[in-house]
Amino acid sequence: MSRKNQTLGEFIIENQSSFKYTSGELSRLINSIRLAAKVVNHEVNKAGLVDIIGTAGDTNIQGEDQQKLDVYANDKFIQTMTKRNIVCGIASEEEDDFISINSQDENHQNKYVVLIDPLDGSSNIDVNVSVGTIFSIYRRVTPVGTPVTIDDFLQKGNQQVAAGYIVYGTSTMLVYTTGDGVNGFTLNPAIGSFYLSHPDMQFPENGKIYSVNEGNYTHFPQGIKNYIKYCQMEEGDRPYTSRYIGSLVSDFHRNMIKGGIYLYPKSSVNSEGKLRLLYECNPMAFLAEQANGKASDGFTRILDIEPTELHQRVPFICGSKNMVDKAEEFMRNA
Ligand code: P6P
């Protein structure tokens, strides 16, 4: 039973036995993500000081080259998971191809692969708007003892063993699931520990917030246009409130707490939408369903979509179950 104010470390140990692949490897993997999150958080929070402490292309006090924050975040998460010898492969939005990891020559004995968007919404950093890291974890499907192949990464979202995000906002939170509900941990920067602040997070079945970039309205499918007009109509509990941060993790996090729907549909500009299936939509959809929410491409459950390539995009509608149902109804009837 989770207790508020438990540390993330205590929570992982206490709940390890409930995870069906109890081997301690996944716990060590979550711990490595926790460590990388703290390192990245430190840099993200300094971003506003770039004119004082240097930026990409400069060198820092250790003489290291300063990097763009999304490249920095990518390097830190990959280094941390590699050094701890826990995963056999990593795919990242920042890497064209997946990375086979065989650190310390352990002959590819590790069982987990991780797919990651190391710093989603990074364009918001320059204007001091929150950004996030998104991760998705699978067990490999090819034989242990051999290098990973693309098949280990092109798995349906319903095969994920864990998923989560870090939101670098007014506070830094790590929110994740291993298939037994969603729990949120808030970082106390003074001592560098994450504390269980949001146990058993759940989407309200209904909500009054819709998140979509309405600047694309004229390019949307008719069903989406009709749903947006429905949200704006004076009737019953509507009009809803429009809230769009431009950072998926932040919009998702707010909607999960308050109730709401996030939409990034396909359009005449983005024929498959903008968001990536494997390291944005699948992990967020796993979290949504574990929190009593729903996620689809407007017609098909996100977690059932058969992946075909590493960086493929899909339309994404996610949030409070009854709101997603209504949006799908408009898509079907258009
Ligand atoms: P647009 C950030 O680039 C991102 O991937 C999501 O975090 C965000 O919701 C979306 O794209 C914003 O895209 O086209 O509305 O600026």
PDB file of C-alpha atoms and ligand atoms in Angstrom, residues 93 117 120-124 134 212-213 216 244-251 262 264 270 274-276 280, ligand 1:
ATOM      1  CA  GLU A  93      13.822  11.022 -30.658  1.00  0.00           C
ATOM      2  CA  ASP A 117      11.766  11.582 -25.850  1.00  0.00           C
ATOM      3  CA  ASP A 120       9.700  17.132 -25.277  1.00  0.00           C
ATOM      4  CA  GLY A 121       8.648  20.720 -25.943  1.00  0.00           C
ATOM      5  CA  SER A 122      12.249  21.944 -25.780  1.00  0.00           C
ATOM      6  CA  SER A 123      11.349  25.020 -27.858  1.00  0.00           C
ATOM      7  CA  ASN A 124       9.476  26.231 -24.736  1.00  0.00           C
ATOM      8  CA  ILE A 134       8.843  10.804 -21.749  1.00  0.00           C
ATOM      9  CA  VAL A 212      -5.562  21.651 -29.148  1.00  0.00           C
ATOM     10  CA  ASN A 213      -3.630  24.060 -31.355  1.00  0.00           C
ATOM     11  CA  ASN A 216      -4.471  24.512 -37.303  1.00  0.00           C
ATOM     12  CA  TYR A 244      -2.885  24.642 -24.646  1.00  0.00           C
ATOM     13  CA  ILE A 245       0.632  24.921 -23.225  1.00  0.00           C
ATOM     14  CA  GLY A 246       2.401  23.522 -26.296  1.00  0.00           C
ATOM     15  CA  SER A 247       4.083  20.926 -24.101  1.00  0.00           C
ATOM     16  CA  LEU A 248       2.402  17.508 -24.249  1.00  0.00           C
ATOM     17  CA  VAL A 249       3.588  16.428 -20.811  1.00  0.00           C
ATOM     18  CA  SER A 250       2.245  19.595 -19.153  1.00  0.00           C
ATOM     19  CA  ASP A 251      -1.113  19.542 -20.945  1.00  0.00           C
ATOM     20  CA  TYR A 262      -5.659  16.687 -25.497  1.00  0.00           C
ATOM     21  CA  TYR A 264      -3.099  16.463 -31.870  1.00  0.00           C
ATOM     22  CA  ASN A 270       0.596  16.905 -40.917  1.00  0.00           C
ATOM     23  CA  LYS A 274       2.899  15.410 -35.288  1.00  0.00           C
ATOM     24  CA  LEU A 275       3.400  13.177 -32.257  1.00  0.00           C
ATOM     25  CA  ARG A 276       5.559  10.050 -32.403  1.00  0.00           C
ATOM     26  CA  GLU A 280       5.296   9.938 -27.050  1.00  0.00           C
TER      27      GLU A 280
HETATM   28  P1  P6P B   1       2.437  22.624 -32.028  1.00  0.00           P
HETATM   29  C1  P6P B   1       6.281  19.768 -28.596  1.00  0.00           C
HETATM   30  O1  P6P B   1       7.031  20.062 -29.786  1.00  0.00           O
HETATM   31  C2  P6P B   1       5.207  18.761 -28.988  1.00  0.00           C
HETATM   32  O2  P6P B   1       5.819  17.587 -29.424  1.00  0.00           O
HETATM   33  C3  P6P B   1       4.271  18.512 -27.833  1.00  0.00           C
HETATM   34  O3  P6P B   1       4.915  18.518 -26.604  1.00  0.00           O
HETATM   35  C4  P6P B   1       3.266  19.650 -27.967  1.00  0.00           C
HETATM   36  O4  P6P B   1       1.986  19.332 -27.423  1.00  0.00           O
HETATM   37  C5  P6P B   1       3.172  19.824 -29.488  1.00  0.00           C
HETATM   38  O5  P6P B   1       4.393  19.331 -30.029  1.00  0.00           O
HETATM   39  C6  P6P B   1       3.042  21.273 -29.873  1.00  0.00           C
HETATM   40  O6  P6P B   1       2.979  21.311 -31.283  1.00  0.00           O
HETATM   41  O7  P6P B   1       2.404  22.239 -33.491  1.00  0.00           O
HETATM   42  O8  P6P B   1       1.035  22.889 -31.497  1.00  0.00           O
HETATM   43  O9  P6P B   1       3.407  23.726 -31.690  1.00  0.00           O
END
